[in-house]
């Protein structure tokens, strides 16, 4: 059969450099029996948000943003050659939010049970998905959580059900994690209520405000906290709410504001944390692509993923890497 | 092996109604030996445009817009059940525009030579692609062309090479089609120069202005012209420059302006023309999704495709269909 | 006490013409014992939508759009002097969609039970709210429904629960209205599935497609249908899905497309229908202000409200009004 | 001296077709002693607007939009060969609105006094400029005015000074024009107050609502009114407030709304009116380019200018032109 | 009387957390006899701007942005419990800019004379309003001014009247403040003219450029200047032109540019300054919400207000607060 | 002849401060015989870009952005009084990209040959233009290049021809510059491939990553590199790809991403480099105004130009300037 000249599949990228691999090409659809260092799952739920949110589109836009990156870290002279297992997205029912949240736990329980990967990246969705995700992750292990967030997310559930303002309250109340094992970093002024600040204290949650981050440096905080947690938990889960960043850097979060972290600090922090073996899962939440500018916030998320992967592939312990 | 609960492939539509088929599902990637009534090919070239144009994105957005339509025509009580062969897109080199134009002719020559379909839909790209497409289409047959356009596209090629302002000039000069076999519909006032109006007359091109369309009705014009052309050509090719539409209806064309056709008239006209057996090809060009509003213009293009398909599937001769 | 010079309440309109009343000033918050010809209620639910929708913002933007209109109809030389009772909005829980739908029925049942108004305008929200609203409206009366829509909204409920694609299916299945008493106007080609077209026929739903509207005229259709329904029902409810309009006129609906009605036709139709005494309720749904252009679609909605009110205040029977 | 290869002046259009003249090239900066059929002046005032308006940018965007048109009318086979005198713009002081309004009258008085042109096109700016412009125009002649507008613009001046809501009130009160010599076309429902409708009647202003336009046709109205006015005034001035158009056609006016005129009707009407010798001036106002979509509304304005020019260059009397 | 189920007032926030107070709830409309620590007044004037500006909308958007903040400072463990008196906005005449400026002085004179608050926040509007505001503030006291600005705002008034480029020139020329008592911080390169730099020197105005800010730190500059001014004036007024910020942080100012301050520095500076008892007034100007991205700049303004309030409520003297 | 009151040329800025000169006024169209310190040329080519790019509009928007700056540096107390020669733009053929690239070399060869200026600023366009520009610049001199870029731009040319990904590869392969004489600053992680990193090493290109910049400071790197290069080359050419900046600062580059330089660092670096006499040329590329926010990126480019000019006009050697 004669080949048709110049034809390519619909939608495929027009340009391909023979010597360059795009990070998106690392994604490989899951099939049973696979064994990789890293896997990814999308959780497109945002109807649980208090405010109008299109965060359900983020699993798609973050994957697309990987197309803007290569697999090569020049800073380390390191090629990310291993494929990443992509389990796809959890199916969401259009009208039943609470059933969706159970469905996430069920789906991720099955995903984690495959044991095909040593490390997991969960792409939200709004922050409510972290409850379901951590619940699945904590079924067989004691979990410590490091939450990057401008907000405590410790709201009561009476006022609106299991929203994106409540995941960590619910995890504590349902004894899925212990307050001592929850660290919140980047909590911002005039962005939380005194009642929940108080609740965090009562529950022995460790809280670093933005002033703390500015004073101590993020990596120093992470070092302290990961070493503390590593002694008492089996695994550490990073929960990255993108609104921990200043609005100038992450314009696509529903709850934007000034006074937050810059993106370079976060990127360096994720790399630093990822070096630790016990850090085995990370979610990225609260990116609403419908209100973003040029998918900037999804681009940061994709970079966060690459830093996490890179950290896992470097031998040293977190203090000697060449840089960002 | 145990099935993972609730997982679906990344990016797949969240909601699926079991009783509804989306028009996009009609598209089926080409493989040799197929035989269908209709085939589609994308031609993502817009670097040949005089003005800055992102029409190269339109093959993708038009296919996506088919996702907004079902396969069912309630007006006719007709289900479009046959699949459409999708040959994908012609590959475009980033820097060599004229080579790309030859590549289109080569690629489409190979596509047409498969004879897998009786009717062809070509998705541009800018209007320059019609030269390459019609050249391929005319290799073995005498072709008549009905061009929907605000512009003659009969510019000289000295001033800028083979741009989107020149396709029909080049087809005439290269004797690929004869002036008598070219009909232009929708030519707008203060949108062309006297020199090219004169050239059209010299070449015996048949021209219907927008005033003609408003006075005579599009379907009456089409009836006259298709019957006239059918006597002297083997096949008729519709070239649909979306800027034949008024800017209020097609906000995503590079050359928008008032005083044009409304979309309903065009949609009815395409259905009418498609009934005729000799009408066997259609291109849709000059949609720039990067400047459109909510892909409105690509949505019209997808509807135009469906009208073309519907016309091919109706038995009667064009005068008795129930409606739009 | 000395008055402070030049101060006005925060947010109040800067300019006030002493001889002009804005339509928004007609709105008067409900208090028990009121008696008016017209009342309005907002239903800000859009989490029941199949696709991402911000229709929950529309009750606010439509009320704001009333600020762009005056209370005076020059066509009729008529001043709308009576106030409109504004019951405010039904409170929506952030995470429980189905409970919200029951809440709408409960809230509207209470509202209708006040009997403070003879005619009701319900501002959605997505189309799922019409189930809840009509259910409340039909508690004590036999209701006929005239639905303006590009879609049947007769989807099965298994695939996604009680979404904005299912309200009329659920009304029929729950025997809240009878198929004979449902008229659908503006149903568009390639926008519904054959299965639901068939279902409509089985249920004796009366369907007018856009081709029917173009051929017969909307007012003629309305005359036939209202007179037919008036014989068999106590009251008639108009359900106005704004996507019955062409995308060029209503750019802010989630499901936009070409081939629809123009806004002037709809506006004239609502006026015509409103003359009939049995037409006592109307909802306006499927406007998503977050994707609209300059609130154009909410502006039409506000005009639709005014036409409904004007119709109620004119003496003649629908055939002799001077015009739009 | 050696010519530098390939250099062209900064900002000049990249592409130039040797056989095409752009309408913008017709503009020729004024110098004393010129004599042409048509002249244009810009009046960039919009701080007199009741609402926030960037109409001061419109003289620039309308001139730029002429670049999208050629000088050739294919409908008439007519080339517009004569140059148009461009007097530039009236200088506006940043903080003194009322002084600006006097300045417009002074500047235009000087412009008209040059008698370099037989016909004048004034580009606003908001509608307040029509007061100043017509005042200058009426200094030596009796003027009849045909106003295309959704609004009467007959507001009292106590409530906000000489705004864009008051020009025709002020012209009547200052006896610059007589009520009998003012015709308003396109007045829309729920867009004016009864008090001003009454005032119009008291002043013997002739008013055609949109319902009148839909019923009688614009050209028929124009024929009646121009013939009536021609008997009693020296010259007729067209004042074209773009918001006479429906929002779907003119998205860039501050006061948009549905229920208005379509652009083709207006374009035909201007051509029709321009045939009459006594029609010697036209202003175009209320286009705010900062809120428009792709300068659509300025594009219509440029076309309106060309229709005005074309009408002046055709010999016949308005009833026999071939078309738009 | 039976309560209607689920109804809430139109437009009220859908979600309310019982344990959280939003900063916007602090605002309490003024009535005579009130006594509070802080009061706010809006001054919606932007027609005095040299360039097109919608800063008149900022009093509304800044108040709305307070809805994005809570009343609780976690950094200090402090709840802002006291209400803020909201005097509303100064009424602006649509056409008389200079009269508006007098009106601001009159209105604020009355407001200040109520002595209901010890500290005042004035929300502009463009920077021209600072002349009127400081004039009212200086009627009975000697005022020192610390101006955050990229520009001197010392233009002559001949070229355009009392614009937003002239407030401090006019204050000096009218002897309302003395040059020695004016400190300008953040003056940017290539953003002012030599003539006005010279004028500042002649008038003994103290100027810190952005290079000074980068070298010395903002808080150090503030400490020096407040202590210096405190010795010679009764009260200090902060005038915060948001364009002192870099365009990356404050995208909604009319005169954006690179090379400015980041928002965190400004926020810390306002807190620092507010500790001083003599700092008793602050205006925030030059935010144009119509060109902003997601109201980012208004969000910073609301945070600036909260920092000002927080500073007033902390006991210590400015050097020991825990941080931003 | 009597002067017409209040008239000004069309399009001229409304406001003019008599004591302020705008930087744009420095531009003076070239005519033979001129002799100035600085000249500028525009190169509006972006069809050579791999991705869709409107960088061809940047020469116009950057010149316009100069209108937002004055000619006065307050940091140095220095007025830029000398005019800048503006050679206009190189003419670009619409369809022949490779011919355009030759045309750029020819045009710039002629421009440089005039020797009217000692220093040159070239405004792109995409980065492909640097090949053509440096080729012309290197005709009679040995050239060292300092490239600010997130990318190596050392791609092979087989995969897409001479795109914006290849200029430095082509310069090396064509022996126009030597690898030792090329310094790349700002190279970002996951943004290049290992193959090209390797190629850079093989060619002895000096590479500073963003981690290097963060660690060493840009000015220190520049000092080392300029002193190194100055010993071996005749002149140094700065090639400024704006995507070296973080996306938060330069939102208008086609290839945006986080992790880059902030704008203040770049501005200071350009000033520093410009002090060196051997630094005699600079291009600014990869700004696409069609996707920018409020022309922020062009505004930075204009400031970069002013820093370059300022550096040339300061006597000292780069270490003692007062600041930015
Ligand atoms: Ca969170
Ligand atoms: Ca958060
Ligand atoms: Ca064409
Ligand atoms: Ca065309
Ligand atoms: Ca519906
Ligand atoms: Ca619908
Ligand atoms: Ca008007
Ligand atoms: Ca008007
Ligand atoms: Ca200022
Ligand atoms: Ca300023
Ligand atoms: Ca580059
Ligand atoms: Ca680059």
Coordinates of N, CA and C in Angstrom, one line a residue, chain C residues 14-23 68-80 248-249 251 263-264 267-268 271 293-297 299-301 303 306-307 309-310 322-324, chain D residues 50 155-156 158-161 163 187-198 201 209-212 214-215 246-262 291-293:
Chain C
X14 N -24.4 57.3 40.1 CA -23.9 58.7 40.2 C -25.0 59.6 39.6
X15 N -25.6 59.2 38.5 CA -26.5 60.2 37.8 C -27.9 59.7 38.0
X16 N -28.8 60.7 38.3 CA -30.2 60.5 38.4 C -30.9 61.6 37.7
X17 N -31.7 61.2 36.7 CA -32.6 62.1 35.9 C -33.9 62.2 36.6
X18 N -34.3 63.4 37.1 CA -35.5 63.5 37.9 C -36.7 63.1 37.1
X19 N -36.7 63.0 35.8 CA -37.9 62.8 35.1 C -37.9 61.3 34.5
X20 N -37.0 60.5 35.0 CA -36.9 59.2 34.4 C -36.9 58.1 35.6
X21 N -37.7 57.1 35.4 CA -37.6 56.0 36.4 C -37.0 54.8 35.7
X22 N -36.0 54.2 36.4 CA -35.4 53.0 35.8 C -36.2 51.8 36.2
X23 N -36.3 50.8 35.3 CA -37.1 49.6 35.5 C -36.7 48.9 36.8
X68 N -30.8 49.3 33.0 CA -30.6 49.9 31.7 C -31.9 50.2 31.0
X69 N -33.0 49.9 31.6 CA -34.3 50.2 31.0 C -35.1 51.2 31.8
X70 N -36.0 51.9 31.2 CA -36.9 52.7 31.9 C -38.2 52.0 32.1
X71 N -39.1 52.6 32.8 CA -40.5 52.0 33.0 C -41.5 52.4 31.9
X72 N -41.0 53.1 30.9 CA -42.0 53.7 30.0 C -41.9 53.0 28.6
X73 N -43.0 52.6 28.1 CA -43.1 52.0 26.8 C -43.6 53.1 25.8
X74 N -42.8 53.6 25.0 CA -43.2 54.6 24.0 C -44.1 54.0 23.0
X75 N -43.8 52.7 22.6 CA -44.7 52.1 21.6 C -46.1 52.1 22.0
X76 N -46.4 52.0 23.3 CA -47.8 52.0 23.8 C -48.2 53.3 24.5
X77 N -47.2 54.2 24.7 CA -47.5 55.3 25.5 C -48.0 54.9 26.9
X78 N -47.3 53.9 27.4 CA -47.7 53.3 28.7 C -46.6 53.4 29.7
X79 N -46.9 53.8 30.9 CA -46.0 53.8 32.0 C -46.3 52.6 32.9
X80 N -45.2 51.9 33.2 CA -45.4 50.8 34.2 C -45.2 51.3 35.6
X248 N -25.5 34.7 17.7 CA -25.2 36.1 17.4 C -26.0 37.0 18.3
X249 N -27.1 36.6 18.8 CA -28.0 37.4 19.6 C -27.8 37.1 21.1
X251 N -25.0 35.6 23.1 CA -23.7 35.0 23.2 C -23.3 34.4 24.5
X263 N -33.5 38.0 18.4 CA -34.0 38.4 19.7 C -35.3 39.2 19.5
X264 N -35.5 39.9 18.4 CA -36.7 40.7 18.2 C -37.9 39.8 18.1
X267 N -38.8 38.7 21.6 CA -39.4 39.7 22.4 C -40.9 40.0 22.0
X268 N -41.1 39.9 20.7 CA -42.5 40.1 20.2 C -43.4 38.9 20.7
X271 N -44.4 39.2 24.4 CA -45.5 40.2 24.5 C -46.8 39.6 24.1
X293 N -20.9 38.5 26.5 CA -20.2 39.7 26.1 C -21.1 40.9 26.6
X294 N -20.5 41.7 27.5 CA -21.2 42.9 28.0 C -22.6 42.6 28.5
X295 N -22.8 41.5 29.1 CA -24.1 41.1 29.7 C -25.3 41.2 28.6
X296 N -24.9 41.1 27.4 CA -26.0 41.2 26.3 C -27.1 40.2 26.6
X297 N -26.8 39.0 27.0 CA -27.9 38.0 27.2 C -28.8 38.4 28.4
X299 N -29.3 41.4 29.3 CA -30.1 42.5 28.8 C -31.3 42.1 28.1
X300 N -31.2 41.0 27.3 CA -32.4 40.5 26.6 C -33.3 40.0 27.6
X301 N -32.8 39.3 28.6 CA -33.7 38.7 29.7 C -34.5 39.8 30.4
X303 N -35.3 42.6 29.1 CA -36.3 43.1 28.2 C -37.5 42.1 28.1
X306 N -39.8 42.8 30.8 CA -40.6 44.0 30.6 C -41.7 43.7 29.6
X307 N -41.4 42.9 28.6 CA -42.5 42.6 27.6 C -43.6 41.7 28.3
X309 N -44.4 41.9 31.4 CA -45.2 42.9 32.3 C -46.1 43.7 31.4
X310 N -45.5 44.2 30.3 CA -46.3 45.1 29.4 C -47.6 44.4 28.9
X322 N -49.5 47.7 18.9 CA -48.8 48.5 17.9 C -47.5 47.8 17.4
X323 N -46.9 47.1 18.3 CA -45.6 46.5 17.8 C -44.8 46.1 19.0
X324 N -43.6 45.9 18.7 CA -42.6 45.4 19.7 C -42.5 46.4 20.8
Chain D
X50 N -22.9 60.7 30.4 CA -23.4 60.3 31.7 C -22.7 59.1 32.3
X155 N -33.1 65.2 27.6 CA -33.1 65.3 29.0 C -33.0 66.7 29.5
X156 N -33.5 67.0 30.7 CA -33.3 68.3 31.3 C -31.8 68.5 31.6
X158 N -30.6 70.3 34.1 CA -30.3 70.6 35.6 C -29.6 69.4 36.2
X159 N -30.0 68.2 35.8 CA -29.5 67.0 36.6 C -28.1 66.7 36.3
X160 N -27.5 67.2 35.3 CA -26.1 66.7 35.1 C -25.3 67.6 34.1
X161 N -25.9 68.8 33.8 CA -25.2 69.7 32.9 C -25.4 69.2 31.4
X163 N -24.9 67.0 29.1 CA -24.4 65.6 28.8 C -24.7 65.1 27.5
X187 N -36.3 55.2 17.9 CA -36.6 55.4 19.3 C -37.1 54.0 19.9
X188 N -36.5 53.6 21.0 CA -36.8 52.2 21.4 C -37.6 52.2 22.7
X189 N -38.4 51.1 22.8 CA -39.2 50.9 24.0 C -38.4 50.8 25.3
X190 N -38.9 51.2 26.4 CA -38.3 51.1 27.7 C -36.9 51.7 27.7
X191 N -36.7 52.7 26.9 CA -35.4 53.3 26.8 C -35.4 54.8 27.0
X192 N -36.6 55.3 27.2 CA -36.8 56.7 27.4 C -37.9 56.9 28.4
X193 N -38.1 58.1 28.9 CA -39.2 58.3 29.9 C -40.4 58.9 29.2
X194 N -41.5 58.8 29.8 CA -42.7 59.4 29.3 C -42.6 60.9 29.3
X195 N -41.9 61.5 30.3 CA -41.8 62.9 30.3 C -41.1 63.5 29.0
X196 N -40.1 62.8 28.6 CA -39.4 63.3 27.4 C -40.2 63.0 26.1
X197 N -40.9 61.9 26.1 CA -41.8 61.6 25.0 C -42.8 62.7 24.9
X198 N -43.3 63.1 26.0 CA -44.3 64.2 26.0 C -43.6 65.5 25.6
X201 N -43.4 65.6 21.9 CA -44.7 65.9 21.3 C -45.0 67.4 21.4
X209 N -40.6 55.2 16.1 CA -40.0 54.2 16.9 C -39.5 53.1 16.1
X210 N -38.8 52.1 16.8 CA -38.4 50.9 16.1 C -39.5 50.1 15.5
X211 N -40.6 50.1 16.2 CA -41.8 49.4 15.6 C -42.2 50.1 14.3
X212 N -42.1 51.4 14.3 CA -42.4 52.2 13.0 C -41.4 51.8 11.9
X214 N -39.7 49.0 11.7 CA -40.0 47.6 11.2 C -41.2 47.6 10.3
X215 N -42.2 48.4 10.6 CA -43.4 48.4 9.8 C -43.3 49.1 8.5
X246 N -29.1 47.4 16.9 CA -29.2 46.3 17.9 C -27.8 45.9 18.4
X247 N -27.7 45.5 19.7 CA -26.5 45.2 20.3 C -25.7 44.1 19.6
X248 N -26.4 43.2 18.9 CA -25.7 42.2 18.1 C -24.9 42.7 17.0
X249 N -25.3 43.9 16.5 CA -24.6 44.5 15.4 C -23.6 45.6 15.8
X250 N -23.9 46.3 16.9 CA -23.0 47.4 17.3 C -22.7 47.2 18.8
X251 N -21.8 46.2 19.0 CA -21.5 45.8 20.4 C -20.7 46.9 21.2
X252 N -20.2 47.9 20.5 CA -19.3 48.9 21.1 C -19.9 50.2 21.5
X253 N -21.2 50.3 21.6 CA -21.9 51.5 22.1 C -22.0 51.4 23.6
X254 N -21.9 52.5 24.3 CA -22.1 52.5 25.7 C -23.5 51.9 26.1
X255 N -24.5 52.4 25.4 CA -25.9 52.0 25.8 C -26.5 50.9 24.9
X256 N -25.9 49.7 24.9 CA -26.3 48.7 24.0 C -27.6 48.0 24.5
X257 N -28.3 47.4 23.6 CA -29.5 46.7 24.0 C -30.1 46.0 22.8
X258 N -31.0 45.0 23.0 CA -31.7 44.3 21.9 C -32.8 45.1 21.4
X259 N -33.4 44.7 20.3 CA -34.6 45.3 19.7 C -34.3 46.5 18.8
X260 N -33.0 46.6 18.4 CA -32.7 47.7 17.5 C -32.6 47.4 16.0
X261 N -32.1 48.3 15.3 CA -31.9 48.1 13.8 C -30.8 47.2 13.5
X262 N -30.8 46.5 12.3 CA -29.6 45.8 11.9 C -28.8 46.7 11.0
X291 N -14.6 49.2 24.6 CA -15.5 48.1 25.0 C -16.1 47.4 23.8
X292 N -15.6 47.7 22.6 CA -16.1 47.1 21.4 C -15.5 45.7 21.2
X293 N -16.0 44.9 20.3 CA -15.4 43.6 19.9 C -14.7 43.8 18.5

